mmCIF file of the C-alpha atoms, coordinates in Angstrom:
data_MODEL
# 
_entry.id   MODEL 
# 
loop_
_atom_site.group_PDB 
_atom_site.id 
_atom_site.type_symbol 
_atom_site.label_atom_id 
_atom_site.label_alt_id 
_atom_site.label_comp_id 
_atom_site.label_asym_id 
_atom_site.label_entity_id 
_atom_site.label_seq_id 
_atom_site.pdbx_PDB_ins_code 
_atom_site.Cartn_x 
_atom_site.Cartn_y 
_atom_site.Cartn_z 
_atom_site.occupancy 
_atom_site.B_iso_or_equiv 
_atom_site.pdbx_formal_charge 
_atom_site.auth_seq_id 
_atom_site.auth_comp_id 
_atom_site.auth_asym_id 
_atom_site.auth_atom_id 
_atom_site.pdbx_PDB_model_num 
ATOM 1   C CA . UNK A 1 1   ? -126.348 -54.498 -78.532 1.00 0.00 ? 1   UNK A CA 1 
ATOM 2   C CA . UNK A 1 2   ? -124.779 -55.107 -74.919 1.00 0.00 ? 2   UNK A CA 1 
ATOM 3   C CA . UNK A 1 3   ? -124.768 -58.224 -73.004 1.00 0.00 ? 3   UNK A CA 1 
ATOM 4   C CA . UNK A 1 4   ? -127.565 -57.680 -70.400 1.00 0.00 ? 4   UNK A CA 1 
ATOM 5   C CA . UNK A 1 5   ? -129.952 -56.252 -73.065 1.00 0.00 ? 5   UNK A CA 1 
ATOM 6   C CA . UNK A 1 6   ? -129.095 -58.492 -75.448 1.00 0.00 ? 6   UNK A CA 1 
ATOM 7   C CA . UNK A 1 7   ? -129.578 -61.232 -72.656 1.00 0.00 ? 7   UNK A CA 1 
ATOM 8   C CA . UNK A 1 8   ? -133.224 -60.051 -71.678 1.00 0.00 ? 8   UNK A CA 1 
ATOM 9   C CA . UNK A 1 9   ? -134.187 -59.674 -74.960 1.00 0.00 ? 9   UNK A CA 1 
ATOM 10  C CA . UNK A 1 10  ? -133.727 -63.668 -75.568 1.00 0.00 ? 10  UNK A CA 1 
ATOM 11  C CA . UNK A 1 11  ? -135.418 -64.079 -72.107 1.00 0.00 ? 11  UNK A CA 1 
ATOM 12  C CA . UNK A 1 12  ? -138.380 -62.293 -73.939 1.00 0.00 ? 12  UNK A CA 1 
ATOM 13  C CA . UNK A 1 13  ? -138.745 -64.629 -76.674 1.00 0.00 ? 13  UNK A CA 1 
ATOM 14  C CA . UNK A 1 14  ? -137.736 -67.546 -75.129 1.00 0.00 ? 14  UNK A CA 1 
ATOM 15  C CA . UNK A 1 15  ? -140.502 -66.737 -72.278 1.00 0.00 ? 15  UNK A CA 1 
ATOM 16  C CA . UNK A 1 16  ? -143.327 -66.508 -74.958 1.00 0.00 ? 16  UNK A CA 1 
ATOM 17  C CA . UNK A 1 17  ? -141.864 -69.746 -76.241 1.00 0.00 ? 17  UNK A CA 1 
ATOM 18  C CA . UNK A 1 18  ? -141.815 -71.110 -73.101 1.00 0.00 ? 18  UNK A CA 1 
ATOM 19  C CA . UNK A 1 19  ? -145.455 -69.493 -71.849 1.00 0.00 ? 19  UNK A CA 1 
ATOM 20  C CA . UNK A 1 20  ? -147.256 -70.689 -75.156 1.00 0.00 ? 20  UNK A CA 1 
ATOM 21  C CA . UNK A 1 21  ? -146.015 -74.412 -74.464 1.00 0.00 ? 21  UNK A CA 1 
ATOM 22  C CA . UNK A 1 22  ? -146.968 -74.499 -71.065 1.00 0.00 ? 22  UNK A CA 1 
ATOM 23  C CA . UNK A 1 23  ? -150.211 -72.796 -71.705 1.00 0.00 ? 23  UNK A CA 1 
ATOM 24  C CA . UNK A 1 24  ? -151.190 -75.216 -74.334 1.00 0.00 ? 24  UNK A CA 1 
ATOM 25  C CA . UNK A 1 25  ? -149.992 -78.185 -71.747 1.00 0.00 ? 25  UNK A CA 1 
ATOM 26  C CA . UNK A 1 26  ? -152.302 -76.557 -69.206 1.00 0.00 ? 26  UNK A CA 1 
ATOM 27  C CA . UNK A 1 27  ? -155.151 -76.560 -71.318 1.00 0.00 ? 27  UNK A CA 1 
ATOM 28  C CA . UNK A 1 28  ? -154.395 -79.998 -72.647 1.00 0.00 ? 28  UNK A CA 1 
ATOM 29  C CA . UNK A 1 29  ? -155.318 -81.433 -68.976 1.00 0.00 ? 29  UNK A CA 1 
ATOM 30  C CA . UNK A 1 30  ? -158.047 -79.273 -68.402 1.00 0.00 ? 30  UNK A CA 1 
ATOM 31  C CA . UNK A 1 31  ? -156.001 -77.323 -65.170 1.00 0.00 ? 31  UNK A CA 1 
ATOM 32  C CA . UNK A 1 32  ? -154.809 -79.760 -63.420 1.00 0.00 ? 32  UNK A CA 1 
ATOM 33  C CA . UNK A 1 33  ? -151.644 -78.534 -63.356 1.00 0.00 ? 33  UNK A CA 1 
ATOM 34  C CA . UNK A 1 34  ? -152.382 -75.182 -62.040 1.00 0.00 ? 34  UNK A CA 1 
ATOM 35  C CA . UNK A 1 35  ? -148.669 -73.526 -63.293 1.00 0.00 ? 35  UNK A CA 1 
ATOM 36  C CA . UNK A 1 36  ? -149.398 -70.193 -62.142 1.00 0.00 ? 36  UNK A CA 1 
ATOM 37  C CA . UNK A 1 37  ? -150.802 -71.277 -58.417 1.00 0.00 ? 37  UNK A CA 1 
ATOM 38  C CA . UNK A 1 38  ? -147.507 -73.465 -58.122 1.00 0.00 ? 38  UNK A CA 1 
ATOM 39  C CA . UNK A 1 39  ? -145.356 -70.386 -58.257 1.00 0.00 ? 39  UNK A CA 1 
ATOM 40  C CA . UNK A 1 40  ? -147.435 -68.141 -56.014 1.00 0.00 ? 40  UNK A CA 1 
ATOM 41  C CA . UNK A 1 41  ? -147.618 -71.114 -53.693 1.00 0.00 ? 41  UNK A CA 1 
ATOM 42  C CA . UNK A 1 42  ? -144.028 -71.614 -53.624 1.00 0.00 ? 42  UNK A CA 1 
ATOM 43  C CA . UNK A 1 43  ? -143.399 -67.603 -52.899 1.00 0.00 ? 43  UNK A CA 1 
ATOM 44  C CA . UNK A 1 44  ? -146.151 -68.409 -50.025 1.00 0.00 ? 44  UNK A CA 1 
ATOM 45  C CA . UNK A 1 45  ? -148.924 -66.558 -51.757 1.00 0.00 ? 45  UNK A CA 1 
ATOM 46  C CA . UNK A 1 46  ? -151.146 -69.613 -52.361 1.00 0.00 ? 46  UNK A CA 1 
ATOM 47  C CA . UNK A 1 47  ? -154.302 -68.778 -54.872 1.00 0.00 ? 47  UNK A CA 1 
ATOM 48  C CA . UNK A 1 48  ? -152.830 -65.387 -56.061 1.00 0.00 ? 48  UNK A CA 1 
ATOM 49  C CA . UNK A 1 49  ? -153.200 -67.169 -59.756 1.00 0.00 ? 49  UNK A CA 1 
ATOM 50  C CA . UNK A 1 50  ? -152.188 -63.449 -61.394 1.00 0.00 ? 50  UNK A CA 1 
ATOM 51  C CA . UNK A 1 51  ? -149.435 -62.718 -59.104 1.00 0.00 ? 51  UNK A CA 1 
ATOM 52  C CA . UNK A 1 52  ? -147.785 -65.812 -59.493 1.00 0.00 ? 52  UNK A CA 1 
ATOM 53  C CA . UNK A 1 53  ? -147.655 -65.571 -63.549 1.00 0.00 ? 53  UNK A CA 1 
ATOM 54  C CA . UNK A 1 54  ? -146.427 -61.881 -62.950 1.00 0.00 ? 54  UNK A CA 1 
ATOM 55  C CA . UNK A 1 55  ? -143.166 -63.625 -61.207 1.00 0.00 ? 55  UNK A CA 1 
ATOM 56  C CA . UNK A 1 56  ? -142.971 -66.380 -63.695 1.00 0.00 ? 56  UNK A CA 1 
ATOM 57  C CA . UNK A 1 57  ? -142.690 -63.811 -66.357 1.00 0.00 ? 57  UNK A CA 1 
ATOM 58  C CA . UNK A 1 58  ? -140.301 -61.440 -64.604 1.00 0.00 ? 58  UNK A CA 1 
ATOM 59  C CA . UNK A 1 59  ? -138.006 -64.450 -63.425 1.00 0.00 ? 59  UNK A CA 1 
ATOM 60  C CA . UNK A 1 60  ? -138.250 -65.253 -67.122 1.00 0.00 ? 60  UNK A CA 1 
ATOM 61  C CA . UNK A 1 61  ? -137.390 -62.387 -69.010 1.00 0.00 ? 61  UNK A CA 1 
ATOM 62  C CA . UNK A 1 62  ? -134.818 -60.548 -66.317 1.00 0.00 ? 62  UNK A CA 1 
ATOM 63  C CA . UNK A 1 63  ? -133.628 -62.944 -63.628 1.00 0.00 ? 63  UNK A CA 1 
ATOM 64  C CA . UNK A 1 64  ? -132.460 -66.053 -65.696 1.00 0.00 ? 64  UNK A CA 1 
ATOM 65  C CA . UNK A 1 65  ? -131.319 -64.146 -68.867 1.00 0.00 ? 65  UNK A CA 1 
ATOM 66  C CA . UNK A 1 66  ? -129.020 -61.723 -66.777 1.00 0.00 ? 66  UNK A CA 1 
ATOM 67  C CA . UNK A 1 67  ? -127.796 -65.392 -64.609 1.00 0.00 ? 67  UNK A CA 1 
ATOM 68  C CA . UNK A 1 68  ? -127.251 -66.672 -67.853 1.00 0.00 ? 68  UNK A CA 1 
ATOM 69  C CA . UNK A 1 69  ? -125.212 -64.620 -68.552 1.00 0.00 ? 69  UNK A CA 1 
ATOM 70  C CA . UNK A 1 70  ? -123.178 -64.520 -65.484 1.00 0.00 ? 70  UNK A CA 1 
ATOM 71  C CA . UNK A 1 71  ? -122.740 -68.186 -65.580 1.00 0.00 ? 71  UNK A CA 1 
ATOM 72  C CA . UNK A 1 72  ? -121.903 -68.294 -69.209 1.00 0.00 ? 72  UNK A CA 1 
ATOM 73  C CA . UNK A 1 73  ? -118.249 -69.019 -69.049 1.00 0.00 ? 73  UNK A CA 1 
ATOM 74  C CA . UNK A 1 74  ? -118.484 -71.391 -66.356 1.00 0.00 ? 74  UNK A CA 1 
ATOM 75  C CA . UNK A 1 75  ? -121.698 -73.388 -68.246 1.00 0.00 ? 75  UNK A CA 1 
ATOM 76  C CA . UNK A 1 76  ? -120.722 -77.093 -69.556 1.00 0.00 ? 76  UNK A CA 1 
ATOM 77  C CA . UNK A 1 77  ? -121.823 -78.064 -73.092 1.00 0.00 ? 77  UNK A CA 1 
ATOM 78  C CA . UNK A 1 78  ? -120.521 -76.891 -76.212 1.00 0.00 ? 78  UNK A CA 1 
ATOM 79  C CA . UNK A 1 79  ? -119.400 -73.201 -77.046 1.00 0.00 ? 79  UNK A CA 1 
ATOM 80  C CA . UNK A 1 80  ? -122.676 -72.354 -78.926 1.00 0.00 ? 80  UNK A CA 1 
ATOM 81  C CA . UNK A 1 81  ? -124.446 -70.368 -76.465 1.00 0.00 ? 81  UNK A CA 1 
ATOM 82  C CA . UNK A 1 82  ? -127.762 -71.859 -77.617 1.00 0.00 ? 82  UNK A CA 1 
ATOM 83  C CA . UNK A 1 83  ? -126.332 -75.070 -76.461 1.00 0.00 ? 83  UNK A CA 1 
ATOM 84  C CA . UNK A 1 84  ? -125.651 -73.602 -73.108 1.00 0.00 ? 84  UNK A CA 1 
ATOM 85  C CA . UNK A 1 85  ? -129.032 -72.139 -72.921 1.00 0.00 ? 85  UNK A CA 1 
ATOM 86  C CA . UNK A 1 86  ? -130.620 -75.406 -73.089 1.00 0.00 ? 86  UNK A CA 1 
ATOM 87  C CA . UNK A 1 87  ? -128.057 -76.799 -70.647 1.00 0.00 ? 87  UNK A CA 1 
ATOM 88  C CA . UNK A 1 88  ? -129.367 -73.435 -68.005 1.00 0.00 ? 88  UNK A CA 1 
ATOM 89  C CA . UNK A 1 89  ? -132.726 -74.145 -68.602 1.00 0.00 ? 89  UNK A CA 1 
ATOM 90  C CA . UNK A 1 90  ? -132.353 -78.098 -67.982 1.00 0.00 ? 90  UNK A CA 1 
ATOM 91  C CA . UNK A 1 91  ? -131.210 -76.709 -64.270 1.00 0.00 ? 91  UNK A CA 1 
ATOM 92  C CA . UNK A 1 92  ? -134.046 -75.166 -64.310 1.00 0.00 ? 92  UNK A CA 1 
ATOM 93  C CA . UNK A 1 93  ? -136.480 -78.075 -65.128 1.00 0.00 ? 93  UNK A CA 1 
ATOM 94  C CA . UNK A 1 94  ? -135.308 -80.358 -62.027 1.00 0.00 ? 94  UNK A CA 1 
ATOM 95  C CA . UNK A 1 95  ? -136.270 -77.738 -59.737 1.00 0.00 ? 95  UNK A CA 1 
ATOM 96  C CA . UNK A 1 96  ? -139.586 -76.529 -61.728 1.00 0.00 ? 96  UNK A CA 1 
ATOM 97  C CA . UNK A 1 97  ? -140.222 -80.548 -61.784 1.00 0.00 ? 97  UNK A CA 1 
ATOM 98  C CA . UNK A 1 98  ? -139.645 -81.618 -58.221 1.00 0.00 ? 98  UNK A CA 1 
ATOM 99  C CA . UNK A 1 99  ? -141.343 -78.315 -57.059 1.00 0.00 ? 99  UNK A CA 1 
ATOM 100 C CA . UNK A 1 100 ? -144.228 -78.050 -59.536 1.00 0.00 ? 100 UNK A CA 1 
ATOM 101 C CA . UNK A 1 101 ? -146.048 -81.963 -60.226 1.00 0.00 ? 101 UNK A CA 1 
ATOM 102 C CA . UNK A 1 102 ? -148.198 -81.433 -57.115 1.00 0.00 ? 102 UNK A CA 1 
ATOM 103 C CA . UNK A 1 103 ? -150.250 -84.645 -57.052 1.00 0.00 ? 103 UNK A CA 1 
ATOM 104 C CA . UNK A 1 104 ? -150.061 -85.577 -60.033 1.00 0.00 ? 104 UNK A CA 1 
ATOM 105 C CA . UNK A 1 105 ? -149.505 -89.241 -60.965 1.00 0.00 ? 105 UNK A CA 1 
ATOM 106 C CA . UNK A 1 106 ? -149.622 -91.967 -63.232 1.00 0.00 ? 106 UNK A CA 1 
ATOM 107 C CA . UNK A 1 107 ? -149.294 -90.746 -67.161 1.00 0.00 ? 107 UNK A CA 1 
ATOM 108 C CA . UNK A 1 108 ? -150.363 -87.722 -66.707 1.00 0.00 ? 108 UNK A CA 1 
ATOM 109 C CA . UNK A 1 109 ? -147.137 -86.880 -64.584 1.00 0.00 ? 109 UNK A CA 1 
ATOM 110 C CA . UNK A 1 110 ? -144.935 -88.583 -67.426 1.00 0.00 ? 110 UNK A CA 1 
ATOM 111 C CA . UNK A 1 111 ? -146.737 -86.181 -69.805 1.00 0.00 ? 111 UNK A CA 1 
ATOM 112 C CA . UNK A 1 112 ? -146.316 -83.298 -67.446 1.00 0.00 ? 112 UNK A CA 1 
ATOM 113 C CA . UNK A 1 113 ? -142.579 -84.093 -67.380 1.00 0.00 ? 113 UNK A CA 1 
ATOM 114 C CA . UNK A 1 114 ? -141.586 -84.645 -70.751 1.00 0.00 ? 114 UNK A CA 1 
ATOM 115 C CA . UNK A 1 115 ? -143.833 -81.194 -71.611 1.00 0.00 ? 115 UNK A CA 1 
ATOM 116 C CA . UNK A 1 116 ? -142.116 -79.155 -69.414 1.00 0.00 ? 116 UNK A CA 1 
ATOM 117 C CA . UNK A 1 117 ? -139.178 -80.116 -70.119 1.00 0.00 ? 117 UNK A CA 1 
ATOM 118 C CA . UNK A 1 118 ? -139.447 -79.619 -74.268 1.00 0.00 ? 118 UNK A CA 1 
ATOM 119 C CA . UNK A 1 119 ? -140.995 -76.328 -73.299 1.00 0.00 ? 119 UNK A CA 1 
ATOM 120 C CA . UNK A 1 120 ? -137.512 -75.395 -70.658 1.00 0.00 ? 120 UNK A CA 1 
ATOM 121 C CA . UNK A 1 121 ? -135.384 -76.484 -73.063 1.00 0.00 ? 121 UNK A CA 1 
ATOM 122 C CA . UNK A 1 122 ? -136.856 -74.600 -76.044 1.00 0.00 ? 122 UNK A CA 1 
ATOM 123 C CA . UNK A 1 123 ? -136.780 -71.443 -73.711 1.00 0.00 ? 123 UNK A CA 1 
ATOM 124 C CA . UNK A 1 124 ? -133.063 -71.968 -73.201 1.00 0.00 ? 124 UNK A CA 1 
ATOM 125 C CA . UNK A 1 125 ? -132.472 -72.419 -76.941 1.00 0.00 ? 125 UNK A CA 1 
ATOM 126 C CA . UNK A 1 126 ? -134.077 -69.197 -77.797 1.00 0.00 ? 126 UNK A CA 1 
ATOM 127 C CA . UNK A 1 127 ? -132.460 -67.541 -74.729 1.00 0.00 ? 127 UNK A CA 1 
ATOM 128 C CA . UNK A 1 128 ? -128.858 -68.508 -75.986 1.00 0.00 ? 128 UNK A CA 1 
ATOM 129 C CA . UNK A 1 129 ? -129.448 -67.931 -79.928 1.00 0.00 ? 129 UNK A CA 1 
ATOM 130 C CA . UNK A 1 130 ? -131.357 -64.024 -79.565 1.00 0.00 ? 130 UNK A CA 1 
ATOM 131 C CA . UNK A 1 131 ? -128.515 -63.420 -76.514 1.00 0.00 ? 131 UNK A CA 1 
ATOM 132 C CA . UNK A 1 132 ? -125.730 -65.081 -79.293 1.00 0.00 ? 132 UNK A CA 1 
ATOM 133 C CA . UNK A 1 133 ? -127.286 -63.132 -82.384 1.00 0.00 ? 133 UNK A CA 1 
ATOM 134 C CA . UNK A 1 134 ? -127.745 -59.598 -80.326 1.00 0.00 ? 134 UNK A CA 1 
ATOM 135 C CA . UNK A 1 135 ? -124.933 -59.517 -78.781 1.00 0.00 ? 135 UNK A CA 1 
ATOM 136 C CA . UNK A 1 136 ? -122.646 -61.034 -81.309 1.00 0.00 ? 136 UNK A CA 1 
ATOM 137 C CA . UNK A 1 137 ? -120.906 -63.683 -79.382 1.00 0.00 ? 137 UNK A CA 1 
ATOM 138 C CA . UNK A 1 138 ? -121.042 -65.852 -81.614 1.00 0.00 ? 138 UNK A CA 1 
ATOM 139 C CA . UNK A 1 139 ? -119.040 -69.431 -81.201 1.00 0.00 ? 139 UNK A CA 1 
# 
């Protein structure tokens, strides 16, 4: 398969991967997080709940994968692509992190952070290994 398919086909899984951890997190604290609202809030659409997973799932399965791939001879880390998946997604958790706790506080927050980060870095695992498997790159 080429590259950029091969690419947003790991986007794919890793964003069900991804979506199913967060969702689980988000029902774990009852809503406080409010994932969805954060993203249409920072896109300036505050309260458009649907619209905001909508762009969470397209920045998911296009955007990042075909990045990924962009970047992927200038990404640190070790040759396995997986590797550098989880590296690209790590990027992705400081700004999802600074941008995303809201109020939160207290453990809660240290929950919320240690969450989302397990669930970024399992999306960049599954990104690399589907883009490394399809694509036959491997290390």
């Amino acid at each position: 398969m080429n590259r950029p398919l091969s690419a947003i086909a790991g986007g794919a899984a890793g964003m069900s991967l991804l979506s199913v951890m967060l969702v689980m997190f988000e029902v774990e604290t009852r809503s406080q997080i409010g994932l969805f609202d954060v993203i249409a809030r920072f896109v300036g659409l505050p309260g458009q709940t649907a619209l905001g997973f909508v762009l969470f799932a397209l920045a998911g399965i296009f955007a990042w994968p075909l990045l990924f791939i962009s970047l992927e001879n200038y990404l640190p880390l070790w040759p396995d692509p997986a590797v550098r998946g989880m590296g690209f997604a790590a990027a992705f958790w400081v700004i999802f992190i600074i941008l995303g706790r809201g109020t939160l506080a207290g453990p809660i927050l240290v929950m919320y952070g240690v969450t989302t980060l397990l669930a970024h870095l399992a999306y960049g695992f599954t990104l690399g290994a589907v883009y490394a498997r399809l694509a036959e790159t491997h290390p």
